[in-house]
PDB file of C-alpha atoms in Angstrom:
ATOM      1  CA  MET A   1     -82.594 164.808  -7.467  1.00 44.00           C
ATOM      2  CA  LYS A   2     -82.227 161.082  -8.091  1.00 59.00           C
ATOM      3  CA  VAL A   3     -78.713 159.778  -8.683  1.00 62.00           C
ATOM      4  CA  GLU A   4     -78.030 156.298 -10.020  1.00 70.00           C
ATOM      5  CA  MET A   5     -74.868 154.683  -8.705  1.00 72.00           C
ATOM      6  CA  ASN A   6     -73.184 151.470  -9.737  1.00 77.00           C
ATOM      7  CA  ARG A   7     -72.066 148.745  -7.379  1.00 75.00           C
ATOM      8  CA  GLN A   8     -68.528 150.030  -6.914  1.00 77.00           C
ATOM      9  CA  ASP A   9     -69.677 153.605  -6.216  1.00 80.00           C
ATOM     10  CA  LEU A  10     -72.156 152.415  -3.593  1.00 80.00           C
ATOM     11  CA  LEU A  11     -69.513 150.280  -1.911  1.00 80.00           C
ATOM     12  CA  GLU A  12     -67.035 153.145  -1.738  1.00 82.00           C
ATOM     13  CA  LEU A  13     -69.687 155.571  -0.461  1.00 82.00           C
ATOM     14  CA  TYR A  14     -70.704 153.104   2.242  1.00 81.00           C
ATOM     15  CA  GLN A  15     -67.089 152.707   3.370  1.00 81.00           C
ATOM     16  CA  LEU A  16     -66.570 156.470   3.461  1.00 82.00           C
ATOM     17  CA  VAL A  17     -69.689 157.005   5.572  1.00 83.00           C
ATOM     18  CA  VAL A  18     -68.597 154.244   7.977  1.00 81.00           C
ATOM     19  CA  MET A  19     -65.177 155.875   8.302  1.00 80.00           C
ATOM     20  CA  TYR A  20     -66.777 159.280   8.871  1.00 80.00           C
ATOM     21  CA  THR A  21     -69.034 157.951  11.629  1.00 79.00           C
ATOM     22  CA  ARG A  22     -66.045 156.329  13.372  1.00 77.00           C
ATOM     23  CA  CYS A  23     -63.895 159.462  13.196  1.00 77.00           C
ATOM     24  CA  TYR A  24     -66.510 162.023  14.208  1.00 75.00           C
ATOM     25  CA  ASP A  25     -68.834 159.941  16.386  1.00 70.00           C
ATOM     26  CA  SER A  26     -71.661 160.904  14.106  1.00 73.00           C
ATOM     27  CA  GLU A  27     -74.855 158.891  13.713  1.00 76.00           C
ATOM     28  CA  LEU A  28     -75.639 158.313  10.059  1.00 79.00           C
ATOM     29  CA  GLY A  29     -77.485 155.031  10.448  1.00 77.00           C
ATOM     30  CA  GLU A  30     -80.320 155.948   8.111  1.00 80.00           C
ATOM     31  CA  LEU A  31     -77.906 156.886   5.341  1.00 81.00           C
ATOM     32  CA  LEU A  32     -76.023 153.614   5.800  1.00 81.00           C
ATOM     33  CA  LYS A  33     -79.289 151.655   5.611  1.00 82.00           C
ATOM     34  CA  GLU A  34     -80.302 153.467   2.437  1.00 84.00           C
ATOM     35  CA  ILE A  35     -76.948 152.798   0.774  1.00 82.00           C
ATOM     36  CA  SER A  36     -77.103 149.169   1.874  1.00 83.00           C
ATOM     37  CA  GLU A  37     -80.592 148.723   0.388  1.00 84.00           C
ATOM     38  CA  LYS A  38     -79.570 150.265  -2.946  1.00 82.00           C
ATOM     39  CA  TYR A  39     -76.537 147.972  -3.032  1.00 80.00           C
ATOM     40  CA  LYS A  40     -78.747 144.939  -2.403  1.00 82.00           C
ATOM     41  CA  ASN A  41     -81.054 145.981  -5.216  1.00 81.00           C
ATOM     42  CA  ASN A  42     -78.149 146.472  -7.627  1.00 77.00           C
ATOM     43  CA  THR A  43     -76.437 143.179  -6.815  1.00 75.00           C
ATOM     44  CA  GLY A  44     -79.395 140.871  -6.451  1.00 74.00           C
ATOM     45  CA  GLY A  45     -79.367 140.622  -2.666  1.00 76.00           C
ATOM     46  CA  GLU A  46     -75.657 140.676  -1.803  1.00 77.00           C
ATOM     47  CA  ASP A  47     -74.961 142.258   1.576  1.00 77.00           C
ATOM     48  CA  ILE A  48     -72.664 145.286   1.379  1.00 77.00           C
ATOM     49  CA  ARG A  49     -71.026 144.483   4.721  1.00 72.00           C
ATOM     50  CA  SER A  50     -69.806 141.133   3.433  1.00 70.00           C
ATOM     51  CA  SER A  51     -68.379 142.635   0.256  1.00 67.00           C
ATOM     52  CA  ARG A  52     -64.632 142.525  -0.072  1.00 62.00           C
ATOM     53  CA  ASN A  53     -62.133 144.036  -2.429  1.00 60.00           C
ATOM     54  CA  PRO A  54     -63.438 147.612  -2.721  1.00 57.00           C
ATOM     55  CA  ARG A  55     -60.810 148.617  -5.287  1.00 63.00           C
ATOM     56  CA  CYS A  56     -61.492 145.567  -7.483  1.00 63.00           C
ATOM     57  CA  ALA A  57     -57.886 144.526  -7.051  1.00 69.00           C
ATOM     58  CA  GLY A  58     -56.761 140.980  -7.534  1.00 70.00           C
ATOM     59  CA  ARG A  59     -58.300 138.114  -9.387  1.00 73.00           C
ATOM     60  CA  LYS A  60     -61.548 138.674 -11.245  1.00 71.00           C
ATOM     61  CA  ARG A  61     -64.531 136.394 -10.747  1.00 72.00           C
ATOM     62  CA  VAL A  62     -64.630 133.410 -13.058  1.00 76.00           C
ATOM     63  CA  TYR A  63     -68.321 132.725 -12.530  1.00 79.00           C
ATOM     64  CA  ALA A  64     -71.232 135.137 -12.670  1.00 77.00           C
ATOM     65  CA  GLU A  65     -72.707 136.322  -9.360  1.00 73.00           C
ATOM     66  CA  ASN A  66     -76.011 134.600 -10.026  1.00 82.00           C
ATOM     67  CA  THR A  67     -74.183 131.235 -10.228  1.00 88.00           C
ATOM     68  CA  ASP A  68     -73.973 131.176  -6.415  1.00 88.00           C
ATOM     69  CA  ARG A  69     -77.743 131.518  -6.084  1.00 88.00           C
ATOM     70  CA  THR A  70     -78.282 128.819  -8.707  1.00 93.00           C
ATOM     71  CA  ILE A  71     -75.938 126.455  -6.838  1.00 94.00           C
ATOM     72  CA  LEU A  72     -77.857 127.020  -3.597  1.00 92.00           C
ATOM     73  CA  GLU A  73     -81.217 126.472  -5.300  1.00 93.00           C
ATOM     74  CA  LEU A  74     -80.085 123.250  -6.974  1.00 95.00           C
ATOM     75  CA  ARG A  75     -78.610 121.937  -3.721  1.00 94.00           C
ATOM     76  CA  ASN A  76     -81.814 122.763  -1.822  1.00 93.00           C
ATOM     77  CA  ASN A  77     -83.694 120.783  -4.480  1.00 95.00           C
ATOM     78  CA  GLY A  78     -81.571 117.731  -3.618  1.00 95.00           C
ATOM     79  CA  MET A  79     -79.094 117.707  -6.492  1.00 95.00           C
ATOM     80  CA  THR A  80     -75.648 116.201  -5.857  1.00 96.00           C
ATOM     81  CA  LEU A  81     -72.447 118.230  -5.947  1.00 95.00           C
ATOM     82  CA  ARG A  82     -71.311 116.491  -9.131  1.00 96.00           C
ATOM     83  CA  GLY A  83     -74.698 117.034 -10.712  1.00 96.00           C
ATOM     84  CA  ILE A  84     -74.575 120.757  -9.934  1.00 95.00           C
ATOM     85  CA  ALA A  85     -71.001 121.072 -11.226  1.00 94.00           C
ATOM     86  CA  GLY A  86     -71.903 119.267 -14.428  1.00 95.00           C
ATOM     87  CA  LYS A  87     -75.027 121.297 -15.052  1.00 94.00           C
ATOM     88  CA  LEU A  88     -73.319 124.668 -14.456  1.00 92.00           C
ATOM     89  CA  GLN A  89     -70.014 123.610 -16.051  1.00 91.00           C
ATOM     90  CA  CYS A  90     -67.940 124.521 -13.028  1.00 91.00           C
ATOM     91  CA  SER A  91     -65.677 122.543 -10.716  1.00 92.00           C
ATOM     92  CA  ILE A  92     -66.883 120.508  -7.771  1.00 94.00           C
ATOM     93  CA  GLY A  93     -64.521 122.579  -5.605  1.00 94.00           C
ATOM     94  CA  HIS A  94     -66.317 125.754  -6.632  1.00 92.00           C
ATOM     95  CA  VAL A  95     -69.664 124.203  -5.697  1.00 94.00           C
ATOM     96  CA  GLN A  96     -68.227 123.164  -2.318  1.00 94.00           C
ATOM     97  CA  ASP A  97     -66.810 126.657  -1.700  1.00 92.00           C
ATOM     98  CA  VAL A  98     -70.149 128.320  -2.440  1.00 90.00           C
ATOM     99  CA  LEU A  99     -72.027 125.931  -0.173  1.00 92.00           C
ATOM    100  CA  LYS A 100     -69.528 126.463   2.661  1.00 91.00           C
ATOM    101  CA  ARG A 101     -69.755 130.216   2.282  1.00 86.00           C
ATOM    102  CA  TRP A 102     -73.554 130.386   2.275  1.00 80.00           C
ATOM    103  CA  GLU A 103     -74.672 127.393   4.340  1.00 72.00           C
ATOM    104  CA  GLY A 104     -72.218 127.234   7.128  1.00 61.00           C
TER     105      GLY A 104
END
């Protein structure tokens, strides 16, 4: 039986399995890898271990998730921070934050 799960469901399942393995000293590494791979496929490569905010509490994202990848691609192609911000219609601070998060 094949079950499709959205991003939030995969994240919560992953966290439950991690908690289970800690409490019962059980080895469920293969299951964790499988959940992690499905999460990557659903989110375009985002690592499940670096995901925060499992309940979706707090402030919602202003920019789409693929904006981060676009910022990195443009920067790797030699575009300036102001040029990237102007092209994507976002702030220079946002461009700086993304580059700090992913490059360093």
